[in-house]
Amino acid sequence: MNDMTPTREQREAALEGMGCKRKRVEDIRFTQGKGQYVDDLKLPGMVFGDFVRSPYAHAKVTKIDASEALKLPGVIAVLTAEDLKGVNLAWMPTLAGDVQMVLADGKVLYQNQEVAFVVAENRYIADDAIQLVEVEYEELPVLTDPFKSLDEDAPVLRPDLDGKMEGAHGPRKHHNHIFTWEVGDKDETSKAFTEADVTVKEMISYHRTHPSPLETCQCVASMDKVKGELTVWGTFQAPHVIRTVASLLSTIPEHKIHVIAPDIGGGFGNKVGAYPGYICSIVASIVTGVPVKWVEDRMENLSTTSFARDYHMTTEIAAKNDGTVTGLKVHVLADHGGFDACADPSKWPAGFFNIVTGSYDFPTAHLEVDGVYTNKAPGGVAYRCSFRVTEAAYCIERGMDILAQKLGMDPADLRIKNFVKPEQFPYQSALGWEYDSGDYHTAMHKAMDTIGYRELRAEQKAKQEAFKRGETREIMGIGVSFFTEIVGAGPSKNCDILGVAMFDSAEIRVHPTGSVISRMGTKSQGQGHETTWAQIIATEIGIPADDIMVEEGDTDTAPYGLGTYGSRSTPVAGAAIALAARKIRNKAQMIAAHMLEVSEYDLEWDVDGFQVKGNPQARKSMKEIAWAAYHAPPQGIEPGLEAVSYYDPPNMTYPFGAYFCVMDIDVDTGVAKTRRFYALDDCGTRINPMIIEGQVHGGLTEAFAIAMGQEIRYDETGNVMGASFMDFFIPTAVETPHWETDHTVTPSPHHPIGAKGVGESPNVGGVPAFSNAVNDAFQFLGSTHIQMPHDAWRIWQAAKELGAHG
Amino acid sequence: MIPGEFTYHRPSSVAEAVAILVSHGDEARPLSGGHSLIPMMKLRMAAPEHLVDLGGIADLKGVAEDGDTITVGAMTTQSDLIASELLAAKLPIVRETSELIADPQIRYLGTLGGNVANGDPGNDMPALMQCLNADYVLTGPDGDRRVPARDFYEAAYFTALAPEEILTSIRIPVPPSGHGYAYEKLKRKVGDYATAAAAVVLTMSGGAVSTCSVALTNVADTPLFAKEAGEILTGSSLDSDTIKRAVAAAEAITEPASDGRGPAEYRTKMAGVMLERALARAAERAQG
Ligand SMILES: Cc1cc2nc3c(=O)[nH]c(=O)nc-3n(C[C@H](O)[C@H](O)[C@H](O)COP(=O)(O)OP(=O)(O)OC[C@H]3O[C@@H](n4cnc5c(N)ncnc54)[C@H](O)[C@@H]3O)c2cc1C
């Protein structure tokens, strides 16, 4: 070897493969303002659609008169439910097995519901025309409190379901009832509570909020009537599913529908479902024969397309005096709004809420979820979490704190006492999941040592004394959160969307010169797939990540996949990528054997090529092999070098983490300042540590926002409050705490590269850490539970009720 | 979020601007930084048919000293206010308050004239101008008239400004050197209007308050000049009893709306807390 030959380490580094803090390649265009989003698309002859919306939360629509609007020059059409009935699209199926109005059909069920779709030459005319559409309403009694949904005399929200007492998920027990979902052993759990030394019970609410991506939902639909083909560009987290749904609804054959998701400015679950805007744009393009663009504004986004949470969780824990938990009982009242449009795998009406036993070894548990209708917007999306996992994590993490308080135990010690032990993995949870791996004790101890947990508790005690003596008006809270997520939906045995199994896919093509194009069924909305997917391939087939192009989002070119949400991309598509890459490597090995004139069994893989065992000088790099695959393919081997893989995961993955929040609260104003926030994540194998850190920062910032004030609120007449960024809390850099991140690595045993998914962990684990910090601060004044969101006035009110204002 | 149709005018003198206002009456509105007016137009809460952009009128900009008065041109931006060394030396509370308004982007465009003419109780400058006892110079077809900030505000978005008038400058009497001052603002986040805010300017002599002026932001449908609170504090040594009485007097004149910032009760109490904190800081800064 001469001096110029790169060392093994140098060759490895040149790949920028897994483990490398590779800079995000997509940022080159984003930081220069050169991303191509839906609204950047301008097609010849394109027109614009916009909605007439209901000012009322519950009303009959007695008349829609569009004649004045149609007189306005530039107005092309005004669609109403009557028009959509002609194409059988006045209603559409939801992912949750319900049906939803596309345009108001005789009545409206929530404020800002879509009533008519105005199509005009430009946005300005469309907005002017909206003001000219005359709609007559007859107001109906409004129901906004889910706790009153099932009252005998509650208003009937869904006359269309009249007499339909069998819903998509079993029997309905009331006209506003959607489903009951029951998991676990009721009798055993009751027994555990009867025999318990100690029990606690608390109604823990997780308020309604919204994913609010920077880019709102939007699309351009273009029907080519000559070819009979429909192209839809849109903000789609799951473009293939949208294509299938569009085909089923429109009866246009699936191969004649092209769905393209260009760059997406954040999704967070908001862009999984199908919305009236998409359907109306498609119909309008079919009617007019020209492309139709629809772009939601911020208020429309916040008030109509998909809320998150709104779970009211009555939580009971049974325990022994020493703190060992013996049973968990949870009843959830789930507010779904006017239609059940939750974006969960079809068989899971409450998502994976049965992960609610968390990181703890509950011998038995029982869970019941009741979904109900109210006069609020539909949705129930997984806002940066796997389906209802954030709600579950919040429920159990608050519950454990409440139990610790009752027992007089330290909340961290109580958790450690009840952790599932490393030797118990794979672990069967009482509510039916098989946790693949975990080492909770190591993570927790590392976190506690790093943050100086015991010292913080001592400081807190001293501050409480000083407060009682009147020396300070500031109190201190320490929030502990140890979460276990369930992500990577999912195995076909338990996950599908409208019958399509939730696999994912990858296609990799190596070009003759050794560069690569690869396509996946996922769709990045900021996660950095173009960077990380290339890193997986780089490590697997020894071609530098910079020579690998990653493409997603075009259903004509990408293999079928179920999209990106629920932290599923790395667990599912990430595995498909590794397996497709391994197919290529296997073929490469055969070609290399031929080139080196040895048996393929005499070869071994070495970073970026194959070498003869015991004779490393005899080697062929992947680049040489690629050329050979096209130039001189060995006899009996097909030319070319490409592979496709569809991956049906054997199990979910179970990332976990230990988060600590230290907060100082001014009791006179209710202002809470986060002094420290420490987040230790274990997501198994780490593909790109820098991207992980970015994901954790982003998710923690959302968690901070949600816990400390981000809310979609309704008044009693159903007016949606604060649906603009004036009120809806999006923290700026000034409010956002400084994040300290850390990790342990417990690889997933069943995933080809051991990775688990991390994008959502910080939102899931962050919310309980913040809320527990606020709650912890007030415990010494006798508080057991303060509901979120913890904005200043609510903290102030809690302080007042506890007598802290003297 | 798209405004209705309007005609855009860009006059180059105050006289020309006033003439346009006169010819269109209620249908015309002056446009300064646009950071209150344009959002309202996008929500179609305002639908003026004629927008009279004051941006082309050079003499409406600038900060000048004239004896014991500082005159600020209406088109002086909030960022200009922060940059002005004259204001920093003579009226440091203006910089302190400006820095608590919105964010840098908005401050580059938002003007002092627009902020005080707007009539939104959420604006910070009106209470400050009341605290400082400033006069607004209003120019109409019949020339100039002066209206004290303390008399200008009638209700939310209703002011003494006539439709054909332009607010051309703000005249602020310079408080004695060595005065103490503070603007305390509680807000949910950067870019938010106050949950409650208090402006205090005071002078001390021999440990006692010789003059004290207090005003409050966003706790009623107009800014509030808290006359009685100021009077209670004058002559006192800022002992806790007097502060309590002054706070109670200030709280008593509040009538806040309940909104996302909190219920009325909270906002009233926060006006009190902000006043207490502003007093403490002002006293610390005062010489004498
Ligand atoms: C996100 C955001 C946050 C904000 N936060 C704050 C805050 O915390 N505190 C705060 O005080 N402000 C805040 N503002 C408002 C901002 O400071 C505005 O710039 C200011 O209120 C108005 O000034 P302007 O020059 O933009 O006026 P414009 O918006 O142009 O005009 C406002 C109104 O005054 C009238 N007007 C303007 N100039 C004159 C004049 N010379 N004579 C007569 N009438 C006139 C207009 O016709 C209009 O009715 C915020 C704005 C935004 C968008």
PDB file of C-alpha atoms in Angstrom, chain B residues 97-279:
ATOM      1  CA  THR B  97     -41.110  50.856  26.046  1.00  0.00           C
ATOM      2  CA  SER B  98     -40.287  50.635  22.349  1.00  0.00           C
ATOM      3  CA  GLU B  99     -38.138  47.606  22.977  1.00  0.00           C
ATOM      4  CA  LEU B 100     -41.136  45.861  24.502  1.00  0.00           C
ATOM      5  CA  ILE B 101     -43.286  46.427  21.426  1.00  0.00           C
ATOM      6  CA  ALA B 102     -43.696  43.510  19.043  1.00  0.00           C
ATOM      7  CA  ASP B 103     -40.437  42.407  17.410  1.00  0.00           C
ATOM      8  CA  PRO B 104     -37.680  44.073  15.376  1.00  0.00           C
ATOM      9  CA  GLN B 105     -39.393  43.490  12.029  1.00  0.00           C
ATOM     10  CA  ILE B 106     -42.538  45.241  13.159  1.00  0.00           C
ATOM     11  CA  ARG B 107     -40.606  48.024  14.856  1.00  0.00           C
ATOM     12  CA  TYR B 108     -38.824  48.818  11.584  1.00  0.00           C
ATOM     13  CA  LEU B 109     -42.175  49.737  10.054  1.00  0.00           C
ATOM     14  CA  GLY B 110     -44.543  50.599  12.898  1.00  0.00           C
ATOM     15  CA  THR B 111     -44.580  54.312  13.688  1.00  0.00           C
ATOM     16  CA  LEU B 112     -45.185  56.334  16.821  1.00  0.00           C
ATOM     17  CA  GLY B 113     -47.951  58.260  15.047  1.00  0.00           C
ATOM     18  CA  GLY B 114     -49.714  55.091  13.953  1.00  0.00           C
ATOM     19  CA  ASN B 115     -49.319  53.559  17.374  1.00  0.00           C
ATOM     20  CA  VAL B 116     -50.929  56.469  19.191  1.00  0.00           C
ATOM     21  CA  ALA B 117     -53.537  57.264  16.503  1.00  0.00           C
ATOM     22  CA  ASN B 118     -54.687  53.680  16.175  1.00  0.00           C
ATOM     23  CA  GLY B 119     -56.833  53.722  19.313  1.00  0.00           C
ATOM     24  CA  ASP B 120     -56.283  50.062  20.130  1.00  0.00           C
ATOM     25  CA  PRO B 121     -56.027  49.697  23.917  1.00  0.00           C
ATOM     26  CA  GLY B 122     -53.323  47.090  23.339  1.00  0.00           C
ATOM     27  CA  ASN B 123     -50.860  49.644  21.979  1.00  0.00           C
ATOM     28  CA  ASP B 124     -48.144  50.555  24.444  1.00  0.00           C
ATOM     29  CA  MET B 125     -47.339  54.112  23.405  1.00  0.00           C
ATOM     30  CA  PRO B 126     -50.667  55.723  24.305  1.00  0.00           C
ATOM     31  CA  ALA B 127     -50.358  54.998  28.033  1.00  0.00           C
ATOM     32  CA  LEU B 128     -46.745  56.090  27.939  1.00  0.00           C
ATOM     33  CA  MET B 129     -47.714  59.345  26.266  1.00  0.00           C
ATOM     34  CA  GLN B 130     -50.366  59.882  28.935  1.00  0.00           C
ATOM     35  CA  CYS B 131     -47.820  59.197  31.619  1.00  0.00           C
ATOM     36  CA  LEU B 132     -45.471  61.729  30.057  1.00  0.00           C
ATOM     37  CA  ASN B 133     -48.325  64.198  29.485  1.00  0.00           C
ATOM     38  CA  ALA B 134     -47.618  64.508  25.770  1.00  0.00           C
ATOM     39  CA  ASP B 135     -49.677  66.522  23.275  1.00  0.00           C
ATOM     40  CA  TYR B 136     -50.682  65.269  19.858  1.00  0.00           C
ATOM     41  CA  VAL B 137     -50.576  67.738  17.003  1.00  0.00           C
ATOM     42  CA  LEU B 138     -53.492  67.120  14.627  1.00  0.00           C
ATOM     43  CA  THR B 139     -53.455  68.789  11.220  1.00  0.00           C
ATOM     44  CA  GLY B 140     -56.681  69.237   9.304  1.00  0.00           C
ATOM     45  CA  PRO B 141     -58.104  71.480   6.602  1.00  0.00           C
ATOM     46  CA  ASP B 142     -58.212  74.337   9.128  1.00  0.00           C
ATOM     47  CA  GLY B 143     -54.629  73.930  10.288  1.00  0.00           C
ATOM     48  CA  ASP B 144     -53.152  72.502  13.489  1.00  0.00           C
ATOM     49  CA  ARG B 145     -54.690  71.816  16.861  1.00  0.00           C
ATOM     50  CA  ARG B 146     -53.187  70.216  19.931  1.00  0.00           C
ATOM     51  CA  VAL B 147     -54.905  67.553  21.986  1.00  0.00           C
ATOM     52  CA  PRO B 148     -53.352  66.186  25.193  1.00  0.00           C
ATOM     53  CA  ALA B 149     -52.841  62.402  25.117  1.00  0.00           C
ATOM     54  CA  ARG B 150     -54.789  62.293  28.351  1.00  0.00           C
ATOM     55  CA  ASP B 151     -57.888  63.623  26.515  1.00  0.00           C
ATOM     56  CA  PHE B 152     -57.457  61.882  23.174  1.00  0.00           C
ATOM     57  CA  TYR B 153     -58.906  58.408  23.762  1.00  0.00           C
ATOM     58  CA  GLU B 154     -62.668  57.893  23.894  1.00  0.00           C
ATOM     59  CA  ALA B 155     -63.196  54.147  23.435  1.00  0.00           C
ATOM     60  CA  ALA B 156     -61.533  51.332  21.532  1.00  0.00           C
ATOM     61  CA  TYR B 157     -60.732  52.755  18.089  1.00  0.00           C
ATOM     62  CA  PHE B 158     -62.575  55.994  18.906  1.00  0.00           C
ATOM     63  CA  THR B 159     -60.357  59.014  19.418  1.00  0.00           C
ATOM     64  CA  ALA B 160     -60.479  62.771  19.138  1.00  0.00           C
ATOM     65  CA  LEU B 161     -59.014  62.510  15.637  1.00  0.00           C
ATOM     66  CA  ALA B 162     -61.439  63.697  12.928  1.00  0.00           C
ATOM     67  CA  PRO B 163     -61.626  61.717   9.646  1.00  0.00           C
ATOM     68  CA  GLU B 164     -60.017  64.559   7.692  1.00  0.00           C
ATOM     69  CA  GLU B 165     -57.172  65.056  10.185  1.00  0.00           C
ATOM     70  CA  ILE B 166     -53.666  63.665  10.313  1.00  0.00           C
ATOM     71  CA  LEU B 167     -51.681  63.286  13.476  1.00  0.00           C
ATOM     72  CA  THR B 168     -48.471  65.030  12.443  1.00  0.00           C
ATOM     73  CA  SER B 169     -46.343  65.089  15.582  1.00  0.00           C
ATOM     74  CA  ILE B 170     -46.148  64.231  19.247  1.00  0.00           C
ATOM     75  CA  ARG B 171     -44.830  66.840  21.692  1.00  0.00           C
ATOM     76  CA  ILE B 172     -43.396  65.425  24.900  1.00  0.00           C
ATOM     77  CA  PRO B 173     -42.374  67.647  27.818  1.00  0.00           C
ATOM     78  CA  VAL B 174     -38.928  66.630  29.026  1.00  0.00           C
ATOM     79  CA  PRO B 175     -39.022  65.394  32.627  1.00  0.00           C
ATOM     80  CA  PRO B 176     -36.348  66.783  34.961  1.00  0.00           C
ATOM     81  CA  SER B 177     -32.979  65.100  34.786  1.00  0.00           C
ATOM     82  CA  GLY B 178     -32.541  62.502  37.487  1.00  0.00           C
ATOM     83  CA  HIS B 179     -36.151  61.371  37.183  1.00  0.00           C
ATOM     84  CA  GLY B 180     -36.960  57.731  37.743  1.00  0.00           C
ATOM     85  CA  TYR B 181     -38.908  55.767  35.205  1.00  0.00           C
ATOM     86  CA  ALA B 182     -40.017  52.292  34.284  1.00  0.00           C
ATOM     87  CA  TYR B 183     -42.333  50.569  31.859  1.00  0.00           C
ATOM     88  CA  GLU B 184     -43.323  47.105  33.125  1.00  0.00           C
ATOM     89  CA  LYS B 185     -45.142  44.912  30.667  1.00  0.00           C
ATOM     90  CA  LEU B 186     -46.472  41.421  31.223  1.00  0.00           C
ATOM     91  CA  LYS B 187     -46.967  39.533  27.979  1.00  0.00           C
ATOM     92  CA  ARG B 188     -47.307  35.938  26.926  1.00  0.00           C
ATOM     93  CA  LYS B 189     -44.545  36.077  24.362  1.00  0.00           C
ATOM     94  CA  VAL B 190     -42.522  38.317  22.116  1.00  0.00           C
ATOM     95  CA  GLY B 191     -44.897  40.014  19.716  1.00  0.00           C
ATOM     96  CA  ASP B 192     -47.846  39.893  22.070  1.00  0.00           C
ATOM     97  CA  TYR B 193     -49.810  42.829  23.361  1.00  0.00           C
ATOM     98  CA  ALA B 194     -49.747  43.394  27.099  1.00  0.00           C
ATOM     99  CA  THR B 195     -51.730  41.288  29.496  1.00  0.00           C
ATOM    100  CA  ALA B 196     -51.241  44.427  31.549  1.00  0.00           C
ATOM    101  CA  ALA B 197     -48.556  47.092  31.622  1.00  0.00           C
ATOM    102  CA  ALA B 198     -47.719  50.111  33.746  1.00  0.00           C
ATOM    103  CA  ALA B 199     -45.726  53.236  32.978  1.00  0.00           C
ATOM    104  CA  VAL B 200     -44.253  55.237  35.854  1.00  0.00           C
ATOM    105  CA  VAL B 201     -42.296  58.481  35.812  1.00  0.00           C
ATOM    106  CA  LEU B 202     -41.380  60.036  39.135  1.00  0.00           C
ATOM    107  CA  THR B 203     -39.011  62.459  40.748  1.00  0.00           C
ATOM    108  CA  MET B 204     -37.675  62.115  44.287  1.00  0.00           C
ATOM    109  CA  SER B 205     -36.237  64.525  46.706  1.00  0.00           C
ATOM    110  CA  GLY B 206     -34.873  63.672  50.095  1.00  0.00           C
ATOM    111  CA  GLY B 207     -36.274  60.160  49.949  1.00  0.00           C
ATOM    112  CA  ALA B 208     -39.800  61.358  49.205  1.00  0.00           C
ATOM    113  CA  VAL B 209     -41.686  61.379  45.929  1.00  0.00           C
ATOM    114  CA  SER B 210     -42.081  64.907  44.603  1.00  0.00           C
ATOM    115  CA  THR B 211     -43.954  64.114  41.405  1.00  0.00           C
ATOM    116  CA  CYS B 212     -45.384  60.861  40.130  1.00  0.00           C
ATOM    117  CA  SER B 213     -47.250  59.980  37.035  1.00  0.00           C
ATOM    118  CA  VAL B 214     -48.787  56.580  36.328  1.00  0.00           C
ATOM    119  CA  ALA B 215     -50.559  55.141  33.306  1.00  0.00           C
ATOM    120  CA  LEU B 216     -51.766  51.660  32.381  1.00  0.00           C
ATOM    121  CA  THR B 217     -51.946  49.713  29.111  1.00  0.00           C
ATOM    122  CA  ASN B 218     -54.571  47.227  27.902  1.00  0.00           C
ATOM    123  CA  VAL B 219     -56.704  46.980  31.011  1.00  0.00           C
ATOM    124  CA  ALA B 220     -59.678  48.958  29.695  1.00  0.00           C
ATOM    125  CA  ASP B 221     -60.964  49.941  26.263  1.00  0.00           C
ATOM    126  CA  THR B 222     -58.642  52.966  26.353  1.00  0.00           C
ATOM    127  CA  PRO B 223     -55.243  53.588  27.904  1.00  0.00           C
ATOM    128  CA  LEU B 224     -55.664  54.709  31.511  1.00  0.00           C
ATOM    129  CA  PHE B 225     -54.033  57.685  33.130  1.00  0.00           C
ATOM    130  CA  ALA B 226     -54.070  56.637  36.799  1.00  0.00           C
ATOM    131  CA  LYS B 227     -54.349  60.105  38.249  1.00  0.00           C
ATOM    132  CA  GLU B 228     -55.354  59.091  41.746  1.00  0.00           C
ATOM    133  CA  ALA B 229     -52.598  56.505  42.070  1.00  0.00           C
ATOM    134  CA  GLY B 230     -50.062  59.177  41.151  1.00  0.00           C
ATOM    135  CA  GLU B 231     -51.501  61.568  43.689  1.00  0.00           C
ATOM    136  CA  ILE B 232     -51.458  58.975  46.472  1.00  0.00           C
ATOM    137  CA  LEU B 233     -47.807  58.286  45.803  1.00  0.00           C
ATOM    138  CA  THR B 234     -46.770  61.942  45.613  1.00  0.00           C
ATOM    139  CA  GLY B 235     -45.274  63.045  48.891  1.00  0.00           C
ATOM    140  CA  SER B 236     -44.814  59.519  50.160  1.00  0.00           C
ATOM    141  CA  SER B 237     -41.597  57.638  50.816  1.00  0.00           C
ATOM    142  CA  LEU B 238     -42.933  54.726  48.775  1.00  0.00           C
ATOM    143  CA  ASP B 239     -43.647  52.788  51.925  1.00  0.00           C
ATOM    144  CA  SER B 240     -45.531  49.563  51.432  1.00  0.00           C
ATOM    145  CA  ASP B 241     -48.777  50.933  52.805  1.00  0.00           C
ATOM    146  CA  THR B 242     -48.884  53.802  50.364  1.00  0.00           C
ATOM    147  CA  ILE B 243     -47.939  51.501  47.507  1.00  0.00           C
ATOM    148  CA  LYS B 244     -50.782  49.211  48.457  1.00  0.00           C
ATOM    149  CA  ARG B 245     -53.234  52.118  48.396  1.00  0.00           C
ATOM    150  CA  ALA B 246     -51.910  53.371  45.068  1.00  0.00           C
ATOM    151  CA  VAL B 247     -52.105  49.892  43.581  1.00  0.00           C
ATOM    152  CA  ALA B 248     -55.680  49.554  44.806  1.00  0.00           C
ATOM    153  CA  ALA B 249     -56.551  52.937  43.268  1.00  0.00           C
ATOM    154  CA  ALA B 250     -55.012  51.905  39.962  1.00  0.00           C
ATOM    155  CA  GLU B 251     -56.734  48.546  39.970  1.00  0.00           C
ATOM    156  CA  ALA B 252     -60.043  50.232  40.690  1.00  0.00           C
ATOM    157  CA  ILE B 253     -60.077  52.147  37.405  1.00  0.00           C
ATOM    158  CA  THR B 254     -59.345  49.084  35.273  1.00  0.00           C
ATOM    159  CA  GLU B 255     -62.036  47.361  33.268  1.00  0.00           C
ATOM    160  CA  PRO B 256     -60.189  44.775  31.218  1.00  0.00           C
ATOM    161  CA  ALA B 257     -61.649  42.327  28.743  1.00  0.00           C
ATOM    162  CA  SER B 258     -61.429  38.614  29.440  1.00  0.00           C
ATOM    163  CA  ASP B 259     -59.504  37.039  26.599  1.00  0.00           C
ATOM    164  CA  GLY B 260     -56.726  34.587  25.849  1.00  0.00           C
ATOM    165  CA  ARG B 261     -54.424  36.582  28.109  1.00  0.00           C
ATOM    166  CA  GLY B 262     -56.625  35.761  31.057  1.00  0.00           C
ATOM    167  CA  PRO B 263     -59.863  36.630  32.782  1.00  0.00           C
ATOM    168  CA  ALA B 264     -60.595  40.210  33.765  1.00  0.00           C
ATOM    169  CA  GLU B 265     -59.814  39.573  37.425  1.00  0.00           C
ATOM    170  CA  TYR B 266     -56.323  38.376  36.570  1.00  0.00           C
ATOM    171  CA  ARG B 267     -55.586  41.281  34.272  1.00  0.00           C
ATOM    172  CA  THR B 268     -56.663  43.792  36.882  1.00  0.00           C
ATOM    173  CA  LYS B 269     -54.372  42.162  39.418  1.00  0.00           C
ATOM    174  CA  MET B 270     -51.552  42.133  36.901  1.00  0.00           C
ATOM    175  CA  ALA B 271     -51.982  45.861  36.344  1.00  0.00           C
ATOM    176  CA  GLY B 272     -51.376  46.181  40.077  1.00  0.00           C
ATOM    177  CA  VAL B 273     -48.350  43.902  40.059  1.00  0.00           C
ATOM    178  CA  MET B 274     -46.849  45.740  37.065  1.00  0.00           C
ATOM    179  CA  LEU B 275     -47.382  49.052  38.807  1.00  0.00           C
ATOM    180  CA  GLU B 276     -45.718  47.814  41.960  1.00  0.00           C
ATOM    181  CA  ARG B 277     -42.719  46.564  40.008  1.00  0.00           C
ATOM    182  CA  ALA B 278     -42.512  49.696  37.889  1.00  0.00           C
ATOM    183  CA  LEU B 279     -42.527  51.810  41.037  1.00  0.00           C
TER     184      LEU B 279
END
